[in-house]
PDB file of C-alpha atoms in Angstrom:
ATOM      1  CA  UNK A   1     -18.365 -13.540  13.243  1.00  0.00           C
ATOM      2  CA  UNK A   2     -19.860 -11.477  10.473  1.00  0.00           C
ATOM      3  CA  UNK A   3     -18.811 -11.267   6.860  1.00  0.00           C
ATOM      4  CA  UNK A   4     -15.737  -9.098   6.283  1.00  0.00           C
ATOM      5  CA  UNK A   5     -13.782  -7.899   3.294  1.00  0.00           C
ATOM      6  CA  UNK A   6     -11.114 -10.447   4.270  1.00  0.00           C
ATOM      7  CA  UNK A   7     -13.671 -13.270   3.961  1.00  0.00           C
ATOM      8  CA  UNK A   8     -14.332 -12.163   0.396  1.00  0.00           C
ATOM      9  CA  UNK A   9     -10.601 -11.947  -0.362  1.00  0.00           C
ATOM     10  CA  UNK A  10     -10.103 -15.490   0.998  1.00  0.00           C
ATOM     11  CA  UNK A  11     -12.874 -16.736  -1.329  1.00  0.00           C
ATOM     12  CA  UNK A  12     -11.285 -14.715  -4.200  1.00  0.00           C
ATOM     13  CA  UNK A  13     -14.511 -12.715  -4.647  1.00  0.00           C
ATOM     14  CA  UNK A  14     -12.527  -9.486  -4.304  1.00  0.00           C
ATOM     15  CA  UNK A  15      -9.168  -9.112  -6.052  1.00  0.00           C
ATOM     16  CA  UNK A  16      -6.048  -8.686  -3.962  1.00  0.00           C
ATOM     17  CA  UNK A  17      -2.332  -8.544  -4.728  1.00  0.00           C
ATOM     18  CA  UNK A  18      -1.554 -11.892  -3.095  1.00  0.00           C
ATOM     19  CA  UNK A  19       2.095 -12.448  -2.188  1.00  0.00           C
ATOM     20  CA  UNK A  20       1.765 -15.706  -0.245  1.00  0.00           C
ATOM     21  CA  UNK A  21      -0.788 -18.451   0.238  1.00  0.00           C
ATOM     22  CA  UNK A  22      -0.816 -21.732   2.147  1.00  0.00           C
ATOM     23  CA  UNK A  23      -3.582 -24.016   3.364  1.00  0.00           C
ATOM     24  CA  UNK A  24      -4.058 -21.887   6.488  1.00  0.00           C
ATOM     25  CA  UNK A  25      -2.795 -18.377   5.662  1.00  0.00           C
ATOM     26  CA  UNK A  26      -3.245 -15.741   2.963  1.00  0.00           C
ATOM     27  CA  UNK A  27      -1.044 -12.652   2.585  1.00  0.00           C
ATOM     28  CA  UNK A  28      -1.580  -9.669   0.320  1.00  0.00           C
ATOM     29  CA  UNK A  29      -0.444  -6.075  -0.150  1.00  0.00           C
ATOM     30  CA  UNK A  30      -2.307  -3.447   1.896  1.00  0.00           C
ATOM     31  CA  UNK A  31      -4.279  -1.041  -0.291  1.00  0.00           C
ATOM     32  CA  UNK A  32      -3.237   1.895   1.955  1.00  0.00           C
ATOM     33  CA  UNK A  33       0.432   1.080   2.634  1.00  0.00           C
ATOM     34  CA  UNK A  34       2.136   2.740   5.601  1.00  0.00           C
ATOM     35  CA  UNK A  35       5.625   1.651   4.469  1.00  0.00           C
ATOM     36  CA  UNK A  36       7.229   0.603   1.167  1.00  0.00           C
ATOM     37  CA  UNK A  37       6.428  -2.982   2.181  1.00  0.00           C
ATOM     38  CA  UNK A  38       3.042  -3.352   3.865  1.00  0.00           C
ATOM     39  CA  UNK A  39       1.557  -6.834   3.754  1.00  0.00           C
ATOM     40  CA  UNK A  40      -1.525  -8.128   5.559  1.00  0.00           C
ATOM     41  CA  UNK A  41      -1.267 -11.719   6.761  1.00  0.00           C
ATOM     42  CA  UNK A  42      -4.594 -13.332   7.622  1.00  0.00           C
ATOM     43  CA  UNK A  43      -5.747 -16.764   8.718  1.00  0.00           C
ATOM     44  CA  UNK A  44      -8.089 -18.449   6.276  1.00  0.00           C
ATOM     45  CA  UNK A  45     -10.427 -19.407   9.108  1.00  0.00           C
ATOM     46  CA  UNK A  46     -12.837 -16.592   9.823  1.00  0.00           C
ATOM     47  CA  UNK A  47     -13.833 -17.136  13.451  1.00  0.00           C
ATOM     48  CA  UNK A  48     -11.029 -15.170  15.143  1.00  0.00           C
ATOM     49  CA  UNK A  49     -11.973 -11.490  15.256  1.00  0.00           C
ATOM     50  CA  UNK A  50      -9.226 -10.125  17.529  1.00  0.00           C
ATOM     51  CA  UNK A  51      -6.187 -11.257  19.507  1.00  0.00           C
ATOM     52  CA  UNK A  52      -8.401 -11.736  22.579  1.00  0.00           C
ATOM     53  CA  UNK A  53     -10.234 -14.512  20.699  1.00  0.00           C
ATOM     54  CA  UNK A  54      -7.102 -16.644  20.326  1.00  0.00           C
ATOM     55  CA  UNK A  55      -7.128 -19.972  22.143  1.00  0.00           C
ATOM     56  CA  UNK A  56      -3.512 -21.188  22.396  1.00  0.00           C
ATOM     57  CA  UNK A  57      -4.487 -24.862  22.401  1.00  0.00           C
ATOM     58  CA  UNK A  58      -6.683 -24.450  19.339  1.00  0.00           C
ATOM     59  CA  UNK A  59      -4.835 -21.736  17.404  1.00  0.00           C
ATOM     60  CA  UNK A  60      -1.167 -22.274  18.301  1.00  0.00           C
ATOM     61  CA  UNK A  61      -0.252 -23.858  14.962  1.00  0.00           C
ATOM     62  CA  UNK A  62      -2.169 -21.189  13.058  1.00  0.00           C
ATOM     63  CA  UNK A  63      -0.187 -18.445  14.803  1.00  0.00           C
ATOM     64  CA  UNK A  64       3.031 -20.295  13.986  1.00  0.00           C
ATOM     65  CA  UNK A  65       1.886 -20.455  10.348  1.00  0.00           C
ATOM     66  CA  UNK A  66       1.288 -16.680  10.330  1.00  0.00           C
ATOM     67  CA  UNK A  67       4.776 -15.976  11.710  1.00  0.00           C
ATOM     68  CA  UNK A  68       6.309 -18.468   9.276  1.00  0.00           C
ATOM     69  CA  UNK A  69       4.540 -16.681   6.414  1.00  0.00           C
ATOM     70  CA  UNK A  70       5.856 -13.320   7.661  1.00  0.00           C
ATOM     71  CA  UNK A  71       9.425 -14.612   7.729  1.00  0.00           C
ATOM     72  CA  UNK A  72       9.155 -16.123   4.233  1.00  0.00           C
ATOM     73  CA  UNK A  73       7.588 -12.972   2.782  1.00  0.00           C
ATOM     74  CA  UNK A  74      10.196 -10.706   4.404  1.00  0.00           C
ATOM     75  CA  UNK A  75      12.946 -12.836   2.878  1.00  0.00           C
ATOM     76  CA  UNK A  76      11.252 -12.928  -0.546  1.00  0.00           C
ATOM     77  CA  UNK A  77      10.797  -9.128  -0.536  1.00  0.00           C
ATOM     78  CA  UNK A  78      14.384  -8.461   0.551  1.00  0.00           C
ATOM     79  CA  UNK A  79      13.719  -6.932   3.979  1.00  0.00           C
ATOM     80  CA  UNK A  80      14.623  -9.869   6.190  1.00  0.00           C
ATOM     81  CA  UNK A  81      18.176  -8.709   6.906  1.00  0.00           C
ATOM     82  CA  UNK A  82      17.478  -4.974   7.292  1.00  0.00           C
ATOM     83  CA  UNK A  83      14.509  -5.592   9.568  1.00  0.00           C
ATOM     84  CA  UNK A  84      10.744  -5.428   9.610  1.00  0.00           C
ATOM     85  CA  UNK A  85       7.896  -4.931  12.036  1.00  0.00           C
ATOM     86  CA  UNK A  86       4.981  -7.248  12.759  1.00  0.00           C
ATOM     87  CA  UNK A  87       1.867  -5.615  14.219  1.00  0.00           C
ATOM     88  CA  UNK A  88      -1.420  -7.086  15.407  1.00  0.00           C
ATOM     89  CA  UNK A  89      -3.981  -4.451  16.351  1.00  0.00           C
ATOM     90  CA  UNK A  90      -6.722  -5.706  18.677  1.00  0.00           C
ATOM     91  CA  UNK A  91      -9.891  -3.669  18.943  1.00  0.00           C
ATOM     92  CA  UNK A  92     -10.946  -0.195  17.819  1.00  0.00           C
ATOM     93  CA  UNK A  93      -8.709   1.782  20.203  1.00  0.00           C
ATOM     94  CA  UNK A  94      -5.699  -0.039  18.734  1.00  0.00           C
ATOM     95  CA  UNK A  95      -6.752   0.858  15.189  1.00  0.00           C
ATOM     96  CA  UNK A  96      -8.222  -2.491  14.123  1.00  0.00           C
ATOM     97  CA  UNK A  97     -10.554  -1.701  11.231  1.00  0.00           C
ATOM     98  CA  UNK A  98     -11.490  -5.207  10.068  1.00  0.00           C
ATOM     99  CA  UNK A  99     -12.833  -7.667  12.659  1.00  0.00           C
ATOM    100  CA  UNK A 100     -10.767 -10.594  11.396  1.00  0.00           C
ATOM    101  CA  UNK A 101      -7.434 -11.363  13.050  1.00  0.00           C
ATOM    102  CA  UNK A 102      -4.619 -10.041  10.873  1.00  0.00           C
ATOM    103  CA  UNK A 103      -0.956  -9.210  11.105  1.00  0.00           C
ATOM    104  CA  UNK A 104       0.738  -6.271   9.392  1.00  0.00           C
ATOM    105  CA  UNK A 105       4.215  -6.857   7.989  1.00  0.00           C
ATOM    106  CA  UNK A 106       5.902  -3.466   7.588  1.00  0.00           C
ATOM    107  CA  UNK A 107       9.368  -2.732   6.229  1.00  0.00           C
ATOM    108  CA  UNK A 108      11.458  -1.295   3.465  1.00  0.00           C
ATOM    109  CA  UNK A 109      12.406   1.822   5.450  1.00  0.00           C
ATOM    110  CA  UNK A 110      13.562   2.744   8.951  1.00  0.00           C
ATOM    111  CA  UNK A 111      10.540   2.491  11.240  1.00  0.00           C
ATOM    112  CA  UNK A 112      10.273   4.904  14.163  1.00  0.00           C
ATOM    113  CA  UNK A 113       9.578   3.955  17.769  1.00  0.00           C
ATOM    114  CA  UNK A 114       7.250   4.410  19.515  1.00  0.00           C
ATOM    115  CA  UNK A 115       4.833   3.849  16.638  1.00  0.00           C
ATOM    116  CA  UNK A 116       1.757   5.692  17.867  1.00  0.00           C
TER     117      UNK A 116
END
């Protein structure tokens, strides 16, 4: 996998408004928010470009860590009870702009369905 902006954020070479960090996951505010709360949750390992690259045996705990981070962040930001959306875009037709697996946590307003 090539170098991405997320790799630089993980190494703290580029500033980000970090809201959560663990050994395996980093979460920060999106610079182009699509909702009042828009957080990007990324794994700190950089070899998973898209959802199709996930190996359940190898990455199962990492995915659990990402969902755990989402739940903690939603609670900390006061949107856990009202509801929030988790989105993983996979590939260009889905709108994935950075080739590094990431999850969007969206909330803070009523979200419409279908989304796109």
